[in-house]
Amino acid sequence: GESVGLHLPTLSVQEGDNSIINCAYSNSASDYFIWYKQESGKGPQFIIDIRSNMDKRQGQRVTVLLNKTVKHLSLQIAATQPGDSAVYFCAENMRGNQGGKLIFGQGTELSVKP
Amino acid sequence: GAVVSQHPSRVICKSGTSVKIECRSLDFQATTMFWYRQFPKQSLMLMATSNEGSKATYEQGVEKDKFLINHASLTLSTLTVTSAHPEDSSFYICSADTPYGGGPVDEQFFGPGTRLTVL
């Protein structure tokens, strides 16, 4: 079936370095993508989103890139901090007949070394 | 921002009993609520979509008679795990959908999750 997947299950970076988390999606009809951060024992926390009519969007220390040609999404975190340690999920919003439900990727665990 | 709460935050029950989990949107009315299940080190898996006043729509492979969903109002949805077994032990997360995000796509706000342990 349709799914959203990630290339790397774990990522370890040094504090202050930039982090890049990747995601591949399979539904070319998806028109909205979201990155979530999930800390242990908590619900997902919205980080940044991007619509399919854009290829880049920037937030505070985060940038999301969307490449619709290869159905690839990435999250870049600048100057990674220990507080960024968490699991990051991309999610695909399937509108129309799917009623707006989200399909989550497998997740990448980001570990920031001090 | 919009706040979604869940109650209880964690519950331990004996095998064969039923457990009810509540999901509330505290400062907005949710047109739709979603229930997810998450096993350790895994992603969130959508279980069902519920709309206020109508029957929930379950994802393929999710037993509707085991996971009863009631969406009684625009601020409350409940998930009841009936005759729970150890394999039902998981982290259950709800989200609430609101059309008030300002864009064409409804925003979803997630609850903090409920840790269910079935002995």
PDB file of C-alpha atoms in Angstrom:
ATOM      1  CA  GLY A   1       0.000   0.000   0.000  1.00  0.00           C
ATOM      2  CA  GLU A   2       0.914   3.629   0.045  1.00  0.00           C
ATOM      3  CA  SER A   3       3.395   4.655   2.679  1.00  0.00           C
ATOM      4  CA  VAL A   4       5.821   7.298   3.691  1.00  0.00           C
ATOM      5  CA  GLY A   5       9.259   6.040   4.586  1.00  0.00           C
ATOM      6  CA  LEU A   6      12.566   7.270   5.860  1.00  0.00           C
ATOM      7  CA  HIS A   7      16.055   6.386   4.734  1.00  0.00           C
ATOM      8  CA  LEU A   8      17.810   6.536   8.117  1.00  0.00           C
ATOM      9  CA  PRO A   9      16.415   5.083  11.316  1.00  0.00           C
ATOM     10  CA  THR A  10      19.074   6.730  13.531  1.00  0.00           C
ATOM     11  CA  LEU A  11      21.216   9.818  13.229  1.00  0.00           C
ATOM     12  CA  SER A  12      23.899  10.960  15.615  1.00  0.00           C
ATOM     13  CA  VAL A  13      25.338  14.461  15.339  1.00  0.00           C
ATOM     14  CA  GLN A  14      27.627  16.698  17.297  1.00  0.00           C
ATOM     15  CA  GLU A  15      26.134  19.677  19.058  1.00  0.00           C
ATOM     16  CA  GLY A  16      26.363  22.710  16.813  1.00  0.00           C
ATOM     17  CA  ASP A  17      26.437  20.725  13.586  1.00  0.00           C
ATOM     18  CA  ASN A  18      23.619  20.753  11.062  1.00  0.00           C
ATOM     19  CA  SER A  19      21.301  17.746  10.842  1.00  0.00           C
ATOM     20  CA  ILE A  20      19.542  16.439   7.771  1.00  0.00           C
ATOM     21  CA  ILE A  21      16.706  13.963   8.080  1.00  0.00           C
ATOM     22  CA  ASN A  22      15.292  12.418   4.932  1.00  0.00           C
ATOM     23  CA  CYS A  23      11.943  10.992   3.971  1.00  0.00           C
ATOM     24  CA  ALA A  24      10.577   9.308   0.846  1.00  0.00           C
ATOM     25  CA  TYR A  25       6.914   9.262   0.033  1.00  0.00           C
ATOM     26  CA  SER A  26       5.062   7.157  -2.491  1.00  0.00           C
ATOM     27  CA  ASN A  27       1.777   8.934  -3.141  1.00  0.00           C
ATOM     28  CA  SER A  28       2.336  11.480  -5.872  1.00  0.00           C
ATOM     29  CA  ALA A  29      -1.159  12.865  -5.231  1.00  0.00           C
ATOM     30  CA  SER A  30      -0.281  14.023  -1.714  1.00  0.00           C
ATOM     31  CA  ASP A  31      -0.326  17.774  -1.461  1.00  0.00           C
ATOM     32  CA  TYR A  32       0.750  18.571   2.051  1.00  0.00           C
ATOM     33  CA  PHE A  33       3.623  17.351   4.179  1.00  0.00           C
ATOM     34  CA  ILE A  34       4.458  17.886   7.810  1.00  0.00           C
ATOM     35  CA  TRP A  35       7.458  17.217  10.017  1.00  0.00           C
ATOM     36  CA  TYR A  36       6.858  16.264  13.631  1.00  0.00           C
ATOM     37  CA  LYS A  37       9.167  15.918  16.597  1.00  0.00           C
ATOM     38  CA  GLN A  38       8.322  13.335  19.226  1.00  0.00           C
ATOM     39  CA  GLU A  39      10.075  13.189  22.555  1.00  0.00           C
ATOM     40  CA  SER A  40       9.969  10.024  24.599  1.00  0.00           C
ATOM     41  CA  GLY A  41       6.539   9.358  26.092  1.00  0.00           C
ATOM     42  CA  LYS A  42       4.918  12.358  24.452  1.00  0.00           C
ATOM     43  CA  GLY A  43       2.708  13.086  21.480  1.00  0.00           C
ATOM     44  CA  PRO A  44       4.052  14.459  18.200  1.00  0.00           C
ATOM     45  CA  GLN A  45       4.872  18.137  18.098  1.00  0.00           C
ATOM     46  CA  PHE A  46       4.472  20.116  14.893  1.00  0.00           C
ATOM     47  CA  ILE A  47       7.736  21.506  13.510  1.00  0.00           C
ATOM     48  CA  ILE A  48       7.130  22.726  10.007  1.00  0.00           C
ATOM     49  CA  ASP A  49       4.955  21.998   7.013  1.00  0.00           C
ATOM     50  CA  ILE A  50       5.104  22.455   3.280  1.00  0.00           C
ATOM     51  CA  ARG A  51       2.538  22.329   0.516  1.00  0.00           C
ATOM     52  CA  SER A  52       3.143  20.654  -2.799  1.00  0.00           C
ATOM     53  CA  ASN A  53       3.256  23.949  -4.689  1.00  0.00           C
ATOM     54  CA  MET A  54       6.454  24.858  -2.834  1.00  0.00           C
ATOM     55  CA  ASP A  55       9.913  23.302  -2.836  1.00  0.00           C
ATOM     56  CA  LYS A  56      11.387  24.982   0.203  1.00  0.00           C
ATOM     57  CA  ARG A  57      10.154  26.492   3.429  1.00  0.00           C
ATOM     58  CA  GLN A  58      12.131  27.908   6.307  1.00  0.00           C
ATOM     59  CA  GLY A  59      11.362  28.269   9.950  1.00  0.00           C
ATOM     60  CA  GLN A  60      13.417  29.033  12.988  1.00  0.00           C
ATOM     61  CA  ARG A  61      16.556  26.876  12.619  1.00  0.00           C
ATOM     62  CA  VAL A  62      14.627  24.425  10.432  1.00  0.00           C
ATOM     63  CA  THR A  63      14.193  24.133   6.693  1.00  0.00           C
ATOM     64  CA  VAL A  64      12.058  21.672   4.795  1.00  0.00           C
ATOM     65  CA  LEU A  65      12.836  20.795   1.202  1.00  0.00           C
ATOM     66  CA  LEU A  66      10.409  19.039  -1.107  1.00  0.00           C
ATOM     67  CA  ASN A  67      11.429  17.348  -4.333  1.00  0.00           C
ATOM     68  CA  LYS A  68       8.283  16.171  -6.051  1.00  0.00           C
ATOM     69  CA  THR A  69      10.192  14.711  -8.991  1.00  0.00           C
ATOM     70  CA  VAL A  70      11.726  12.005  -6.837  1.00  0.00           C
ATOM     71  CA  LYS A  71       9.098  12.176  -4.078  1.00  0.00           C
ATOM     72  CA  HIS A  72      11.586  13.144  -1.432  1.00  0.00           C
ATOM     73  CA  LEU A  73      11.315  15.341   1.626  1.00  0.00           C
ATOM     74  CA  SER A  74      14.032  16.492   3.977  1.00  0.00           C
ATOM     75  CA  LEU A  75      14.272  18.361   7.248  1.00  0.00           C
ATOM     76  CA  GLN A  76      17.353  20.387   7.958  1.00  0.00           C
ATOM     77  CA  ILE A  77      18.114  21.533  11.483  1.00  0.00           C
ATOM     78  CA  ALA A  78      20.754  24.195  11.828  1.00  0.00           C
ATOM     79  CA  ALA A  79      23.111  24.335  14.804  1.00  0.00           C
ATOM     80  CA  THR A  80      21.644  21.213  16.373  1.00  0.00           C
ATOM     81  CA  GLN A  81      21.220  21.402  20.122  1.00  0.00           C
ATOM     82  CA  PRO A  82      20.842  18.675  22.775  1.00  0.00           C
ATOM     83  CA  GLY A  83      17.190  19.663  23.085  1.00  0.00           C
ATOM     84  CA  ASP A  84      16.696  18.588  19.483  1.00  0.00           C
ATOM     85  CA  SER A  85      17.273  14.960  20.465  1.00  0.00           C
ATOM     86  CA  ALA A  86      14.036  13.159  19.646  1.00  0.00           C
ATOM     87  CA  VAL A  87      12.392  11.041  16.994  1.00  0.00           C
ATOM     88  CA  TYR A  88      11.400  12.935  13.872  1.00  0.00           C
ATOM     89  CA  PHE A  89       8.554  11.845  11.639  1.00  0.00           C
ATOM     90  CA  CYS A  90       7.447  13.087   8.282  1.00  0.00           C
ATOM     91  CA  ALA A  91       3.755  12.784   7.562  1.00  0.00           C
ATOM     92  CA  GLU A  92       1.788  12.928   4.390  1.00  0.00           C
ATOM     93  CA  ASN A  93      -1.631  14.481   4.295  1.00  0.00           C
ATOM     94  CA  MET A  94      -4.016  12.663   2.041  1.00  0.00           C
ATOM     95  CA  ARG A  95      -6.819  15.014   1.248  1.00  0.00           C
ATOM     96  CA  GLY A  96      -9.910  14.523  -0.844  1.00  0.00           C
ATOM     97  CA  ASN A  97     -11.502  11.152  -0.347  1.00  0.00           C
ATOM     98  CA  GLN A  98      -9.084  10.314   2.426  1.00  0.00           C
ATOM     99  CA  GLY A  99     -10.581  13.015   4.609  1.00  0.00           C
ATOM    100  CA  GLY A 100      -7.369  14.664   5.657  1.00  0.00           C
ATOM    101  CA  LYS A 101      -5.836  11.758   7.530  1.00  0.00           C
ATOM    102  CA  LEU A 102      -2.096  11.662   8.061  1.00  0.00           C
ATOM    103  CA  ILE A 103       0.180   8.826   7.055  1.00  0.00           C
ATOM    104  CA  PHE A 104       3.389   8.802   9.056  1.00  0.00           C
ATOM    105  CA  GLY A 105       6.833   7.701   7.969  1.00  0.00           C
ATOM    106  CA  GLN A 106       8.892   5.279  10.001  1.00  0.00           C
ATOM    107  CA  GLY A 107      10.779   7.914  11.967  1.00  0.00           C
ATOM    108  CA  THR A 108      14.408   8.885  12.529  1.00  0.00           C
ATOM    109  CA  GLU A 109      15.898   9.031  15.983  1.00  0.00           C
ATOM    110  CA  LEU A 110      18.173  12.035  16.284  1.00  0.00           C
ATOM    111  CA  SER A 111      20.824  11.915  18.981  1.00  0.00           C
ATOM    112  CA  VAL A 112      22.840  15.054  19.694  1.00  0.00           C
ATOM    113  CA  LYS A 113      26.200  14.583  21.359  1.00  0.00           C
ATOM    114  CA  PRO A 114      27.405  17.461  23.555  1.00  0.00           C
TER     115      PRO A 114
ATOM    116  CA  GLY B   1      -2.187  27.182  20.057  1.00  0.00           C
ATOM    117  CA  ALA B   2      -4.887  24.572  20.191  1.00  0.00           C
ATOM    118  CA  VAL B   3      -4.599  22.091  23.049  1.00  0.00           C
ATOM    119  CA  VAL B   4      -5.634  18.461  23.053  1.00  0.00           C
ATOM    120  CA  SER B   5      -5.674  16.450  26.254  1.00  0.00           C
ATOM    121  CA  GLN B   6      -5.889  12.738  26.899  1.00  0.00           C
ATOM    122  CA  HIS B   7      -6.971  10.906  29.995  1.00  0.00           C
ATOM    123  CA  PRO B   8      -5.578   8.860  31.541  1.00  0.00           C
ATOM    124  CA  SER B   9      -1.934   9.412  30.684  1.00  0.00           C
ATOM    125  CA  ARG B  10      -1.126   5.840  31.614  1.00  0.00           C
ATOM    126  CA  VAL B  11      -3.183   2.856  32.623  1.00  0.00           C
ATOM    127  CA  ILE B  12      -2.421  -0.670  33.699  1.00  0.00           C
ATOM    128  CA  CYS B  13      -5.153  -3.259  33.491  1.00  0.00           C
ATOM    129  CA  LYS B  14      -5.663  -6.988  33.696  1.00  0.00           C
ATOM    130  CA  SER B  15      -6.165  -9.112  30.637  1.00  0.00           C
ATOM    131  CA  GLY B  16      -9.826  -9.370  29.681  1.00  0.00           C
ATOM    132  CA  THR B  17     -10.890  -6.024  31.069  1.00  0.00           C
ATOM    133  CA  SER B  18     -11.955  -2.969  29.084  1.00  0.00           C
ATOM    134  CA  VAL B  19     -10.215   0.389  29.152  1.00  0.00           C
ATOM    135  CA  LYS B  20     -11.584   3.750  28.083  1.00  0.00           C
ATOM    136  CA  ILE B  21      -9.334   6.567  26.889  1.00  0.00           C
ATOM    137  CA  GLU B  22     -10.639  10.100  26.494  1.00  0.00           C
ATOM    138  CA  CYS B  23      -9.466  12.689  24.011  1.00  0.00           C
ATOM    139  CA  ARG B  24     -10.564  16.291  24.469  1.00  0.00           C
ATOM    140  CA  SER B  25      -9.997  19.448  22.494  1.00  0.00           C
ATOM    141  CA  LEU B  26      -9.738  22.068  25.218  1.00  0.00           C
ATOM    142  CA  ASP B  27     -10.075  25.387  23.438  1.00  0.00           C
ATOM    143  CA  PHE B  28     -11.533  24.576  20.049  1.00  0.00           C
ATOM    144  CA  GLN B  29     -14.165  22.450  18.422  1.00  0.00           C
ATOM    145  CA  ALA B  30     -12.827  19.540  16.446  1.00  0.00           C
ATOM    146  CA  THR B  31     -14.681  18.460  13.355  1.00  0.00           C
ATOM    147  CA  THR B  32     -12.721  15.236  13.213  1.00  0.00           C
ATOM    148  CA  MET B  33     -10.610  13.275  15.652  1.00  0.00           C
ATOM    149  CA  PHE B  34      -8.101  10.584  14.813  1.00  0.00           C
ATOM    150  CA  TRP B  35      -6.797   7.705  16.893  1.00  0.00           C
ATOM    151  CA  TYR B  36      -3.311   6.317  16.444  1.00  0.00           C
ATOM    152  CA  ARG B  37      -1.416   3.460  18.001  1.00  0.00           C
ATOM    153  CA  GLN B  38       2.331   3.422  18.427  1.00  0.00           C
ATOM    154  CA  PHE B  39       4.430   0.452  19.458  1.00  0.00           C
ATOM    155  CA  PRO B  40       7.931   0.998  20.881  1.00  0.00           C
ATOM    156  CA  LYS B  41      10.467   2.235  18.338  1.00  0.00           C
ATOM    157  CA  GLN B  42       7.802   2.349  15.659  1.00  0.00           C
ATOM    158  CA  SER B  43       5.801   4.960  13.864  1.00  0.00           C
ATOM    159  CA  LEU B  44       2.268   6.110  14.515  1.00  0.00           C
ATOM    160  CA  MET B  45      -0.315   3.924  12.859  1.00  0.00           C
ATOM    161  CA  LEU B  46      -3.710   5.388  12.189  1.00  0.00           C
ATOM    162  CA  MET B  47      -6.440   3.254  13.681  1.00  0.00           C
ATOM    163  CA  ALA B  48      -9.589   5.189  12.931  1.00  0.00           C
ATOM    164  CA  THR B  49     -11.125   8.501  12.030  1.00  0.00           C
ATOM    165  CA  SER B  50     -14.096   9.750  13.965  1.00  0.00           C
ATOM    166  CA  ASN B  51     -16.505  12.531  13.186  1.00  0.00           C
ATOM    167  CA  GLU B  52     -18.881  13.973  15.722  1.00  0.00           C
ATOM    168  CA  GLY B  53     -22.266  12.278  15.621  1.00  0.00           C
ATOM    169  CA  SER B  54     -21.358   9.579  13.126  1.00  0.00           C
ATOM    170  CA  LYS B  55     -19.724   6.190  13.102  1.00  0.00           C
ATOM    171  CA  ALA B  56     -15.958   5.994  13.052  1.00  0.00           C
ATOM    172  CA  THR B  57     -14.099   4.895   9.955  1.00  0.00           C
ATOM    173  CA  TYR B  58     -11.572   2.199  10.775  1.00  0.00           C
ATOM    174  CA  GLU B  59      -8.368   1.490   8.932  1.00  0.00           C
ATOM    175  CA  GLN B  60      -7.846  -1.880   7.360  1.00  0.00           C
ATOM    176  CA  GLY B  61      -6.916  -4.505   9.914  1.00  0.00           C
ATOM    177  CA  VAL B  62      -8.304  -2.624  12.918  1.00  0.00           C
ATOM    178  CA  GLU B  63     -11.137  -4.480  14.647  1.00  0.00           C
ATOM    179  CA  LYS B  64     -14.026  -2.106  15.167  1.00  0.00           C
ATOM    180  CA  ASP B  65     -15.638  -4.370  17.766  1.00  0.00           C
ATOM    181  CA  LYS B  66     -12.474  -4.382  19.817  1.00  0.00           C
ATOM    182  CA  PHE B  67     -11.647  -0.698  19.557  1.00  0.00           C
ATOM    183  CA  LEU B  68     -14.888   1.151  20.151  1.00  0.00           C
ATOM    184  CA  ILE B  69     -14.866   4.815  19.291  1.00  0.00           C
ATOM    185  CA  ASN B  70     -17.500   7.288  20.382  1.00  0.00           C
ATOM    186  CA  HIS B  71     -17.411  10.909  19.292  1.00  0.00           C
ATOM    187  CA  ALA B  72     -20.190  12.355  21.382  1.00  0.00           C
ATOM    188  CA  SER B  73     -19.410  16.030  20.963  1.00  0.00           C
ATOM    189  CA  LEU B  74     -17.147  18.400  19.062  1.00  0.00           C
ATOM    190  CA  THR B  75     -14.703  18.372  21.967  1.00  0.00           C
ATOM    191  CA  LEU B  76     -14.690  14.744  23.109  1.00  0.00           C
ATOM    192  CA  SER B  77     -13.880  11.402  21.543  1.00  0.00           C
ATOM    193  CA  THR B  78     -13.371   8.179  23.472  1.00  0.00           C
ATOM    194  CA  LEU B  79     -11.569   4.994  22.553  1.00  0.00           C
ATOM    195  CA  THR B  80     -12.521   1.853  24.453  1.00  0.00           C
ATOM    196  CA  VAL B  81     -10.255  -1.145  24.195  1.00  0.00           C
ATOM    197  CA  THR B  82     -12.542  -4.069  24.929  1.00  0.00           C
ATOM    198  CA  SER B  83     -11.323  -7.347  26.394  1.00  0.00           C
ATOM    199  CA  ALA B  84      -7.768  -6.082  26.389  1.00  0.00           C
ATOM    200  CA  HIS B  85      -4.884  -8.500  25.977  1.00  0.00           C
ATOM    201  CA  PRO B  86      -1.140  -8.026  26.447  1.00  0.00           C
ATOM    202  CA  GLU B  87      -0.667  -7.521  22.708  1.00  0.00           C
ATOM    203  CA  ASP B  88      -2.880  -4.425  22.984  1.00  0.00           C
ATOM    204  CA  SER B  89      -0.254  -2.805  25.195  1.00  0.00           C
ATOM    205  CA  SER B  90       0.806   0.282  23.306  1.00  0.00           C
ATOM    206  CA  PHE B  91       0.916   4.065  23.255  1.00  0.00           C
ATOM    207  CA  TYR B  92      -2.401   5.442  22.053  1.00  0.00           C
ATOM    208  CA  ILE B  93      -2.438   8.960  20.663  1.00  0.00           C
ATOM    209  CA  CYS B  94      -5.341  11.050  19.484  1.00  0.00           C
ATOM    210  CA  SER B  95      -5.389  14.118  17.328  1.00  0.00           C
ATOM    211  CA  ALA B  96      -8.055  16.689  16.658  1.00  0.00           C
ATOM    212  CA  ASP B  97      -8.645  18.344  13.337  1.00  0.00           C
ATOM    213  CA  THR B  98      -9.792  21.910  13.020  1.00  0.00           C
ATOM    214  CA  PRO B  99     -10.590  23.971   9.956  1.00  0.00           C
ATOM    215  CA  TYR B 100      -9.400  27.107  11.652  1.00  0.00           C
ATOM    216  CA  GLY B 101      -5.764  26.904  10.618  1.00  0.00           C
ATOM    217  CA  GLY B 102      -6.158  29.548   7.986  1.00  0.00           C
ATOM    218  CA  GLY B 103      -5.205  27.398   5.019  1.00  0.00           C
ATOM    219  CA  PRO B 104      -6.855  24.860   2.741  1.00  0.00           C
ATOM    220  CA  VAL B 105      -5.658  21.933   4.816  1.00  0.00           C
ATOM    221  CA  ASP B 106      -7.037  21.275   8.258  1.00  0.00           C
ATOM    222  CA  GLU B 107      -4.493  21.366  11.032  1.00  0.00           C
ATOM    223  CA  GLN B 108      -4.179  18.433  13.371  1.00  0.00           C
ATOM    224  CA  PHE B 109      -3.256  18.889  17.002  1.00  0.00           C
ATOM    225  CA  PHE B 110      -2.006  15.906  18.924  1.00  0.00           C
ATOM    226  CA  GLY B 111      -2.693  14.797  22.439  1.00  0.00           C
ATOM    227  CA  PRO B 112       0.086  13.722  24.812  1.00  0.00           C
ATOM    228  CA  GLY B 113      -0.739  10.038  24.449  1.00  0.00           C
ATOM    229  CA  THR B 114      -1.922   7.276  26.779  1.00  0.00           C
ATOM    230  CA  ARG B 115       0.354   4.424  27.728  1.00  0.00           C
ATOM    231  CA  LEU B 116      -1.681   1.216  28.059  1.00  0.00           C
ATOM    232  CA  THR B 117      -0.154  -1.819  29.717  1.00  0.00           C
ATOM    233  CA  VAL B 118      -2.180  -5.008  29.823  1.00  0.00           C
ATOM    234  CA  LEU B 119      -0.957  -7.609  32.271  1.00  0.00           C
TER     235      LEU B 119
END
